[in-house]
Coordinates of C-alpha atoms in Angstrom, one line a residue:
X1 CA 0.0 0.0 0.0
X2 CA 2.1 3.2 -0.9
X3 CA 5.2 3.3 -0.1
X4 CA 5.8 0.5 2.9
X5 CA 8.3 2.9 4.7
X6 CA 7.1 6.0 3.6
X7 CA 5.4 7.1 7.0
X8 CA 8.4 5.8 8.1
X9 CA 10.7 8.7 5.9
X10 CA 8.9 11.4 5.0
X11 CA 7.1 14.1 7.6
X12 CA 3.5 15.1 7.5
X13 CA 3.1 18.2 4.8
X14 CA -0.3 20.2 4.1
X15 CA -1.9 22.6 2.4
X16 CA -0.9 26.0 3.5
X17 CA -2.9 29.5 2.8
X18 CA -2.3 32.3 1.3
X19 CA -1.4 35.8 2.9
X20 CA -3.6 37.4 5.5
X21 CA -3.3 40.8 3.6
X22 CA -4.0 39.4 0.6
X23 CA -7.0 36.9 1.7
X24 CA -8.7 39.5 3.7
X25 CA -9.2 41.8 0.8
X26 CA -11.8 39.9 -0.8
X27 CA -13.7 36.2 -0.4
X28 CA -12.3 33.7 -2.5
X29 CA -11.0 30.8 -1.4
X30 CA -6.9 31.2 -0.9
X31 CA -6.0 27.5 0.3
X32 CA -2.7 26.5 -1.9
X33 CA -2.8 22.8 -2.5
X34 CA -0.1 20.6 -2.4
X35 CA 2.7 20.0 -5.9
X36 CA 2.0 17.0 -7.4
X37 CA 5.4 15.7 -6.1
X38 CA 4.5 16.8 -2.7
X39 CA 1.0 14.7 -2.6
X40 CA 2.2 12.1 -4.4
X41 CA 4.7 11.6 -1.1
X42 CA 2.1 12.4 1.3
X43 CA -0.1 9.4 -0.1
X44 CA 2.9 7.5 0.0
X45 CA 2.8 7.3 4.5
X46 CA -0.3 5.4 4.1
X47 CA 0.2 2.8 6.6
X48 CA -1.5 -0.2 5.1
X49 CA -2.7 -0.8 8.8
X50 CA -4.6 -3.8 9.2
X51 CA -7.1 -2.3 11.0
X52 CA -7.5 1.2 8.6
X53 CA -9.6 3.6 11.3
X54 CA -10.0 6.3 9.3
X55 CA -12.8 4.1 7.6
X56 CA -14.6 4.4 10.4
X57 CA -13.5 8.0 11.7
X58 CA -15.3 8.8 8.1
X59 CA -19.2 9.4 8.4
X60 CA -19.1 8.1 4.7
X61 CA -16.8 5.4 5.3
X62 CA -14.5 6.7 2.3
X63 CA -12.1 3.7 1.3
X64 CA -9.2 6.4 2.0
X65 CA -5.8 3.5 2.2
X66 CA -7.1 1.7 -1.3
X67 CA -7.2 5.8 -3.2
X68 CA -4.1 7.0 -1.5
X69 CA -2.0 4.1 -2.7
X70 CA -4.0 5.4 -6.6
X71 CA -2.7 8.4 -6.1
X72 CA 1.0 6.9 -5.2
X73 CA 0.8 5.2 -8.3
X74 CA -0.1 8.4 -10.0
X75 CA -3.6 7.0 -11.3
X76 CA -5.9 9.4 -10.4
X77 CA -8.5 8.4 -12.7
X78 CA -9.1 4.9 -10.6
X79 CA -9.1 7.0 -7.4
X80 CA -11.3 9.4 -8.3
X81 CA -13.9 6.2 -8.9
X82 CA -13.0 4.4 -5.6
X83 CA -13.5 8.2 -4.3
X84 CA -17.1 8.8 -5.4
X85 CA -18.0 5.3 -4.2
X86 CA -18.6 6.0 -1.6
X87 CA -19.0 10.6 -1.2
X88 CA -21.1 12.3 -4.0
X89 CA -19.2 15.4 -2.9
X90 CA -15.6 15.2 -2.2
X91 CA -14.8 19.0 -3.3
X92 CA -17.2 19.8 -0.5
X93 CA -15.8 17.8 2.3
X94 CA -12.3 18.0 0.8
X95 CA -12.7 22.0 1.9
X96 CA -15.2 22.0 4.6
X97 CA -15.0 18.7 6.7
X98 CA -12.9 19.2 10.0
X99 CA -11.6 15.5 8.3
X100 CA -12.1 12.6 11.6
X101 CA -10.5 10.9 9.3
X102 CA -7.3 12.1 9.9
X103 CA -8.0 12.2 14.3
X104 CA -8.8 8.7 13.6
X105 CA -5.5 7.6 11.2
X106 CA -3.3 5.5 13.5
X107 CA -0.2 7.8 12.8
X108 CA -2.3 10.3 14.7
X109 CA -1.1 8.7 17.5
X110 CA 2.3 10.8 17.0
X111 CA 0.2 13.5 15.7
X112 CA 1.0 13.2 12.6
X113 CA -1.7 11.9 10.4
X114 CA -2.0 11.2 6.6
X115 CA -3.6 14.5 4.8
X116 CA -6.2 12.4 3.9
X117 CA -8.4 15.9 3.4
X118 CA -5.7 17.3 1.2
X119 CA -5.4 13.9 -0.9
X120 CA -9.1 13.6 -1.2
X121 CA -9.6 17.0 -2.7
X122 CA -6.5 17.0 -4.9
X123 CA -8.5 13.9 -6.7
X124 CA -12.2 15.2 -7.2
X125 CA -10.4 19.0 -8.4
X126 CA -8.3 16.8 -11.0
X127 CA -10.9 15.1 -11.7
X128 CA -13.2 18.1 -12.7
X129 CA -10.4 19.9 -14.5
X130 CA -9.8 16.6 -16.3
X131 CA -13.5 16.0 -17.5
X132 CA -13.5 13.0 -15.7
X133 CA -16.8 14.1 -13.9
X134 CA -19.6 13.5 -15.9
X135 CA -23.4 12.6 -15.5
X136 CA -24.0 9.2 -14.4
X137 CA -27.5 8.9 -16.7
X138 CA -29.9 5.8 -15.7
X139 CA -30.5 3.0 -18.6
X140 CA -33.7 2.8 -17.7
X141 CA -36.7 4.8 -15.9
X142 CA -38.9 3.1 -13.2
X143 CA -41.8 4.9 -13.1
X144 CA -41.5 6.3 -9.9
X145 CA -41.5 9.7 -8.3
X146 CA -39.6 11.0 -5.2
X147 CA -40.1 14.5 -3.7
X148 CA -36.9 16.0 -2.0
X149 CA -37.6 18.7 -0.1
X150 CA -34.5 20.8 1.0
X151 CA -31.5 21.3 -1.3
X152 CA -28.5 21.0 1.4
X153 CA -26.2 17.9 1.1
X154 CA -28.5 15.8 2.5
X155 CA -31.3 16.7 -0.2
X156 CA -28.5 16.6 -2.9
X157 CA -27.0 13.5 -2.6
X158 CA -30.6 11.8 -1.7
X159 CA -31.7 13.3 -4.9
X160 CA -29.0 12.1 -7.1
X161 CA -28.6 8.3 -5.7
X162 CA -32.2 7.8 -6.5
X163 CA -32.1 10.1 -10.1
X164 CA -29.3 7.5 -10.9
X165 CA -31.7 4.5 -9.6
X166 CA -34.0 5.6 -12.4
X167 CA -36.8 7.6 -10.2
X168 CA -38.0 10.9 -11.4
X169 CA -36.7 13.2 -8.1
X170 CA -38.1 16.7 -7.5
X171 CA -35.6 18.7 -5.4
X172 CA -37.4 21.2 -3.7
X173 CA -35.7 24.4 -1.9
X174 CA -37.2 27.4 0.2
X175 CA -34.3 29.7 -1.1
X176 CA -33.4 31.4 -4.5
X177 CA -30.6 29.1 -5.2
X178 CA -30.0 25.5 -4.3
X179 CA -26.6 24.8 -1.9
X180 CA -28.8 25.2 1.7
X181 CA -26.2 25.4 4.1
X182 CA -23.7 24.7 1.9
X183 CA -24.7 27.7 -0.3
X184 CA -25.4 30.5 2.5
X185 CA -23.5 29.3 5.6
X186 CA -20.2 28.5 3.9
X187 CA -18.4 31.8 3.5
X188 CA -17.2 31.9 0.2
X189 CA -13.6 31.9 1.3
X190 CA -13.9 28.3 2.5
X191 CA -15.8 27.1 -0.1
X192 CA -16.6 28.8 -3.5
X193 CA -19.9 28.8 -4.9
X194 CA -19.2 27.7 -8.2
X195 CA -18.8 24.2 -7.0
X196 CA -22.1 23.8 -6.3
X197 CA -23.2 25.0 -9.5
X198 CA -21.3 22.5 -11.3
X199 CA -22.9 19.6 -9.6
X200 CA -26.0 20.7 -10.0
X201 CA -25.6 21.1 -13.3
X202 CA -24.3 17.3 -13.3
X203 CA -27.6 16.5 -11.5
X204 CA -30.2 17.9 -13.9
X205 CA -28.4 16.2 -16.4
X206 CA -29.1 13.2 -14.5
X207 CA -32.7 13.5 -14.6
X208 CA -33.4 15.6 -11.4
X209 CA -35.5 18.4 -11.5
X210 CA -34.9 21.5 -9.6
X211 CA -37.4 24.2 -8.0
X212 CA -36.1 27.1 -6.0
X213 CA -38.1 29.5 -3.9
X214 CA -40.6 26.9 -3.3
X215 CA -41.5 26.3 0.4
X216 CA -43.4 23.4 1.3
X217 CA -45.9 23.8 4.0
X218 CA -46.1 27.3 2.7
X219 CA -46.0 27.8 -1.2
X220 CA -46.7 24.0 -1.8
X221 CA -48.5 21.3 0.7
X222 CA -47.1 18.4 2.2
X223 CA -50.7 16.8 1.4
X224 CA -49.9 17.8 -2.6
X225 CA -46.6 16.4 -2.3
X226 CA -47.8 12.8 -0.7
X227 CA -50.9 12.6 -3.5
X228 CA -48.7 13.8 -6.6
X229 CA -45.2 11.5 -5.4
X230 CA -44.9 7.9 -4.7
X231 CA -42.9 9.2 -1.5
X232 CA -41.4 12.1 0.3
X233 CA -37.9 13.0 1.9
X234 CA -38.0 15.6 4.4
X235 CA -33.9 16.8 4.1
X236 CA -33.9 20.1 5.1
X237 CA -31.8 22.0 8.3
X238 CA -31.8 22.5 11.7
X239 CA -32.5 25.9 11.3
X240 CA -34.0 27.0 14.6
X241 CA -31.0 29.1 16.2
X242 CA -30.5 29.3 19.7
X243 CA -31.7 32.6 21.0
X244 CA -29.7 34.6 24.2
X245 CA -32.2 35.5 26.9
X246 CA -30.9 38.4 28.3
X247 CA -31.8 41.8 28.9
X248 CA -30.8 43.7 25.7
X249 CA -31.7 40.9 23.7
X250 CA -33.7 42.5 21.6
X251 CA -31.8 45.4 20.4
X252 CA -31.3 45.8 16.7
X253 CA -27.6 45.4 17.0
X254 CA -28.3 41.6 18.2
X255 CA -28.4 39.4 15.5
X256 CA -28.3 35.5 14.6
X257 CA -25.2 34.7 12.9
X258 CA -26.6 33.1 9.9
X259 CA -28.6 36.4 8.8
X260 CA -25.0 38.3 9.0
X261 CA -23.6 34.9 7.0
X262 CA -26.5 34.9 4.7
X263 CA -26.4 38.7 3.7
X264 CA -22.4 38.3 2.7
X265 CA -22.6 35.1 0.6
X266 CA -25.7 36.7 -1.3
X267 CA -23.9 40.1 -1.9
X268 CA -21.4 38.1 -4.0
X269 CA -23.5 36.3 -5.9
X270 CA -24.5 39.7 -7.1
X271 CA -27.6 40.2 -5.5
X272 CA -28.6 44.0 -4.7
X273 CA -28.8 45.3 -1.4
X274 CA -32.3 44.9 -1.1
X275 CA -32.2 41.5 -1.8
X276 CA -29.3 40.4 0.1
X277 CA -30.3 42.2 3.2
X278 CA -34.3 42.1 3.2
X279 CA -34.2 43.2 7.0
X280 CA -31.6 45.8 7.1
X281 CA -27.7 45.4 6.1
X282 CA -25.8 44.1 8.8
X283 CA -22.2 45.3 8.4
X284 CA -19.2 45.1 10.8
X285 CA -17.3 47.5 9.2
X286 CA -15.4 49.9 11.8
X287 CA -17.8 48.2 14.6
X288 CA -16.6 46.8 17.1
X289 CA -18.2 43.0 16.8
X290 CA -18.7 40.6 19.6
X291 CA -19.3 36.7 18.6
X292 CA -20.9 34.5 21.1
X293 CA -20.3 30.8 20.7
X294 CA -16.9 29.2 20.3
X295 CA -18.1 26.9 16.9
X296 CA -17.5 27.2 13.7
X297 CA -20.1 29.0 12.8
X298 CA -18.2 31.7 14.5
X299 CA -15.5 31.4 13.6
X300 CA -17.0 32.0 9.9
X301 CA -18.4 35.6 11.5
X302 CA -14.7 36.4 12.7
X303 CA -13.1 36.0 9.2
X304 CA -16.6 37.8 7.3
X305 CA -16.4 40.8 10.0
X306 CA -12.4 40.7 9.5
X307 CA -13.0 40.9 5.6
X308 CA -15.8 43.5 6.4
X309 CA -13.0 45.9 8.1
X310 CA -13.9 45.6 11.9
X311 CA -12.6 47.6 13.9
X312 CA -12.3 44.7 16.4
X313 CA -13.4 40.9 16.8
X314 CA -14.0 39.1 20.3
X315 CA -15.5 35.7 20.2
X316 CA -16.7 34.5 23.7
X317 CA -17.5 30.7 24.8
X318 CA -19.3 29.7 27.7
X319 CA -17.1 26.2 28.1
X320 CA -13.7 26.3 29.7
X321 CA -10.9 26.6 26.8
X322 CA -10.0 23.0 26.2
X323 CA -6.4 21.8 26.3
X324 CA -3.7 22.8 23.2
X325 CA -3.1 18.6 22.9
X326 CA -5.7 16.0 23.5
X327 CA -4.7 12.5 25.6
X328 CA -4.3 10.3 22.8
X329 CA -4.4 7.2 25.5
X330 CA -8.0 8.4 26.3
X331 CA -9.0 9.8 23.0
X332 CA -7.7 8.1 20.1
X333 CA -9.1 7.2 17.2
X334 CA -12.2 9.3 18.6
X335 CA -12.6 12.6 17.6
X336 CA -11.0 14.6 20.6
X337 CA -12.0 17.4 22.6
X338 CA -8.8 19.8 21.9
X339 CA -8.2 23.7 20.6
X340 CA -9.1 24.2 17.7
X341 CA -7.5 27.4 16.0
X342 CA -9.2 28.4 12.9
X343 CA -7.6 29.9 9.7
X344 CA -10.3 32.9 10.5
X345 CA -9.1 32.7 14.1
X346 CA -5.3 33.6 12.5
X347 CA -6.6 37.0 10.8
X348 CA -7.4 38.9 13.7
X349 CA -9.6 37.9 16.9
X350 CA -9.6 38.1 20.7
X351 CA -10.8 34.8 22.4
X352 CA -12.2 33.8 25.7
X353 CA -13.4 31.1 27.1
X354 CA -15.3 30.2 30.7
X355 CA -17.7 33.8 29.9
X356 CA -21.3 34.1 30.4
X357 CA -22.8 36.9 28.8
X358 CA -25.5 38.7 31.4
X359 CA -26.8 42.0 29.3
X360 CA -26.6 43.8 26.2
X361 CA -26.0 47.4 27.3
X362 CA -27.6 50.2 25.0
X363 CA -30.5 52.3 24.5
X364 CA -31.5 52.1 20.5
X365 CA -27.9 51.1 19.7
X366 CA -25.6 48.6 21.1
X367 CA -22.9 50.3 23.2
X368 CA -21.7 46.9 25.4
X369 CA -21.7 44.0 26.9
X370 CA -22.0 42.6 30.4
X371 CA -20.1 39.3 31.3
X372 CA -19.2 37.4 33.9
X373 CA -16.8 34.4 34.2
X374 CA -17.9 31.2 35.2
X375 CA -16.2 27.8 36.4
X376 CA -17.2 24.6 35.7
X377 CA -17.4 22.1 38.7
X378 CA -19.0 18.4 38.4
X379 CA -20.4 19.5 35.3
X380 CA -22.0 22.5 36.8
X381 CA -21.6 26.2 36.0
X382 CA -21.0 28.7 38.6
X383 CA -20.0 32.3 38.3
X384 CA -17.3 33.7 39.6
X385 CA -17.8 36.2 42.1
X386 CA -16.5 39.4 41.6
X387 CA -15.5 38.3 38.2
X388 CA -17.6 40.7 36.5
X389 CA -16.6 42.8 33.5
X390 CA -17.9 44.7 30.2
X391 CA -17.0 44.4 26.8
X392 CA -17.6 47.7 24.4
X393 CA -19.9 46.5 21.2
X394 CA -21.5 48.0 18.4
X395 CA -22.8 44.8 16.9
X396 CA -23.4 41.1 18.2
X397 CA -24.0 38.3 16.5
X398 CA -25.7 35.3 18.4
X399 CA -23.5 31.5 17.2
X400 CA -25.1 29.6 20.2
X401 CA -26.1 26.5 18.0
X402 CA -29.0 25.4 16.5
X403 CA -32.0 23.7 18.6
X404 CA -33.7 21.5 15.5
X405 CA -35.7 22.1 12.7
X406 CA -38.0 25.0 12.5
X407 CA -41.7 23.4 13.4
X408 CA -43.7 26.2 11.7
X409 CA -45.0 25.1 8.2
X410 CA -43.9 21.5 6.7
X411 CA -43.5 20.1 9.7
X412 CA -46.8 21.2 11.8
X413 CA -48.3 20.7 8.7
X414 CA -47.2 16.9 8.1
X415 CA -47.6 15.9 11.6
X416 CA -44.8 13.5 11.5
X417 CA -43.2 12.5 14.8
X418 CA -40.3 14.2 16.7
X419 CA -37.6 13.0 18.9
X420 CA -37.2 14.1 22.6
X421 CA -34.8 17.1 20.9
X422 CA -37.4 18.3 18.4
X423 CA -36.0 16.4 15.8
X424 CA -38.0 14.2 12.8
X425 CA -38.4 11.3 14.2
X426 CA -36.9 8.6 12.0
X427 CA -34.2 5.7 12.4
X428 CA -31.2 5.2 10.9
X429 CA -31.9 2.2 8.9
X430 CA -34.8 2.7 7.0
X431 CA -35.0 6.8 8.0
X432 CA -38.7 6.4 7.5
X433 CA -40.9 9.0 9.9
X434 CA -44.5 7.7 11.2
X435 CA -45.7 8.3 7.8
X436 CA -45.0 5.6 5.8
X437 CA -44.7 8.1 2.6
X438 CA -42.4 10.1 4.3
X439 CA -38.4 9.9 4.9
X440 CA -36.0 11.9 6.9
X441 CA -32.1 12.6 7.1
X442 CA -29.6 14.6 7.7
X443 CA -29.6 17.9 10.3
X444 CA -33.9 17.9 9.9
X445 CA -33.7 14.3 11.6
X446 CA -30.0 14.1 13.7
X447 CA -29.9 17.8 14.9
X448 CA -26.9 19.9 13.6
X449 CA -24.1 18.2 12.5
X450 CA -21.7 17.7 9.8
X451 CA -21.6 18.0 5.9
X452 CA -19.9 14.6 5.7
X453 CA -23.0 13.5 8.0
X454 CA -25.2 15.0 5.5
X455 CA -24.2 13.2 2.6
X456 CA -24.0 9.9 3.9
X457 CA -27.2 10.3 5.8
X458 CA -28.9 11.4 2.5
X459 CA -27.1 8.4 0.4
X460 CA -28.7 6.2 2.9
X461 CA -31.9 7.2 3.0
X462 CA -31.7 7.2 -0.9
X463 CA -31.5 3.8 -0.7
X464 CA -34.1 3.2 1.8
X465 CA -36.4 5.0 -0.3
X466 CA -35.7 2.9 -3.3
X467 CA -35.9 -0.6 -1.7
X468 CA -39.3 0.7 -0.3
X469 CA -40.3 1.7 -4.1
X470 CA -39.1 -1.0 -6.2
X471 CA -38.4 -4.0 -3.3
X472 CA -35.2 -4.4 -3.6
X473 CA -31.6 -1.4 -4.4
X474 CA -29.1 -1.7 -6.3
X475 CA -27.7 1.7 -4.7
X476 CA -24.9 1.4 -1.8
X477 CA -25.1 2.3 1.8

């Protein structure tokens, strides 16, 4: 499998980005991949381990040993095929997915893991600029028709695993332009927008058909749906943000993190002001911008509001700061609990950890806020006494989380069951919901999660949905 001793000679070497003064004047993406000399040796430290974890640390259970050993061999075509196997959307994960894999790869243990991420992308963006990508058209149609209602990447791969089963799939989506997530939570600078586009493209070529600004439970019925399709996947978000109840709350200058997301990725697209910001622009620039919750999504309003010209950035978390280096006795292959500094993180920010937020100081404009620290005992938060202090803020933006699905519309409307966290109700071997017509995956029915979740949960469920249909699938789990 690669090289035999190549783990044994050469160090791990990744991807490195381009300049901060250069990447913060605009939002493209400004990764630098690897030479082709340099990746070829990185596939080479593939263990050939006889136990390969970082099958399992992958949600989609990529064959990652059997496509670096491809690219070894310099045969990217072949790994590019072993590749899509088993992930619809490598260029996605290959830029977005905070890679288990490589937390799980036994030379982890010396922290210094295969790039299986780099490797990964390096093969689907060859394979693109190649024209090895192209669509996957069914022989034969079976007469059946599947409604997917959210276009995230749990709705996209869903749709296309059953479009290349021969089903005529109806991908439905709330917004303008399909992506979900993907299209209006991503900043651009981590993932590009055209590389949804193109698979989409690849998809309607396959037979699936597309309708934007469509809500179900709103523009359309989830009653129309059920009597015009022979079933129904429900694969849309967990969209319900987590709200801060504290005085101040309300204040104009307090806002959810995905409306401040939103309005950026829209403006370049090219949509108008008025489009991209229907409730009033949000803009950090010269504000001073406070970010509460440590997550990624956070992180992603650090590096926008840096882009934006902040005058400062202070992201706050409520947990204690976690250690610089996990216990890999007690953690490994597991994905560990460790700091995690972000490329956003490396422009410009102010962190702290152990804070709890207690009011929003202002009148009809954010001028502060009030915090306190906390400790964490037995699992139990306490605040510090006398800890107290204030933080000067012209805008906040609210990255708590998500706390399920929204309920208003398709969902109230459906009356499928929900989980004790508000979740569709809907297991993960069948992913059907207490309708019988109706199927679930990925955040709508596990809460918020990841992309690579996404996909496989929507490959899954693709394949439930076409056992149920024709009794029996050819398509993979």
């Amino acid at each position: 499998m690669g090289k035999e001793t190549g783990f044994l000679e050469l160090d791990r070497q990744d991807r490195t980005y381009g300049p901060v003064e250069d990447r913060l004047k605009n939002y493209n993406e400004f990764v630098v991949p690897l030479s082709p000399e340099a990746l070829k040796a990185q596939a080479s430290r593939c263990m050939n381990c006889g136990v390969p974890h970082c099958h399992t640390g992958c949600p989609v259970n990529n064959i990652i040993p059997d496509w670096n050993h491809l690219v070894y061999e310099d045969d990217f075509r072949n790994a590019l095929e072993v590749l899509h196997s088993t992930n619809n959307f490598p260029e996605f994960t290959g830029r977005i997915c905070p890679a288990p894999c490589e937390a799980a790869c036994t030379l982890n243990i010396i922290d210094e893991p295969v790039t299986i991420k780099s490797v990964e992308c390096a093969i689907v963006d060859k394979g693109w600029q190649e024209g090895w990508i192209t669509p996957q058209v069914p022989e034969k149609r079976t007469g059946k028709s599947v409604a997917v209602v959210g276009s995230g990447p749990a709705g996209m791969a869903c749709a296309q695993q059953l479009a290349r089963a021969g089903h005529s799939v109806t991908l439905f989506e709330k917004n303008d332009r399909v992506g979900g997530l993907l299209r209006y939570g991503i900043p651009d600078f981590k993932m590009e927008k055209h590389l949804i586009n193109r698979r989409l493209v690849q998809m309607m070529a396959e037979g699936v058909e597309v309708k934007t600004s469509v809500e179900v439970g709103v523009t359309v019925s989830v009653a129309s749906l059920k009597e015009n399709f022979d079933a129904v996947v429900f694969a849309g978000g967990a969209e319900d943000p987590r709200p801060l109840a504290i005085p101040g709350f309300e204040l104009p200058g307090v806002r959810y993190a995905m409306e401040f997301l939103t309005q950026q990725n829209k403006r370049n697209a090219g949509d108008d002001e008025l489009r991209a910001a229907p409730r009033g622009t949000l803009s950090a620039t010269g504000k001073h911008v406070i970010v509460i919750g440590g997550g990624d999504t956070g992180s992603d309003c650090v590096g926008t509001s840096n882009r934006q010209g902040a005058a400062s950035v202070t992201q706050l978390e409520i947990m204690p700061k976690p250690p610089e280096k996990e216990n890999k006795a007690m953690s490994w292959p597991f994905w560990p609990l460790k700091l995690r500094t972000s490329s956003s993180h490396e422009e410009g920010a102010d962190r702290d950890w152990a804070v709890l937020t207690k009011r929003v100081i202002g009148d009809n404009d954010v001028k502060g806020l009030e915090c306190v620290r906390v400790e964490w005992k037995n699992g139990k938060m306490q605040e510090i006494e006398g800890s107290e202090f204030t933080l000067k803020a012209d805008l906040i933006f609210l990255a708590m989380g998500f706390l399920g699905p929204r309920k208003a519309g398709m969902l109230d409307q459906s009356g499928v069951e929900l989980d004790a966290r508000g979740n569709v109700k809907a297991n993960v071997f069948e992913y059907r919901t207490s309708d019988e017509k109706i199927w679930s995956c990925g955040d709508m029915r596990r809460g918020q999660s990841l992309v690579v979740w996404a996909i496989r949960e929507g490959r899954q469920c693709a394949r439930s949905v076409d056992e149920a249909l024709m009794g029996a699938s050819n398509l993979p789990r």
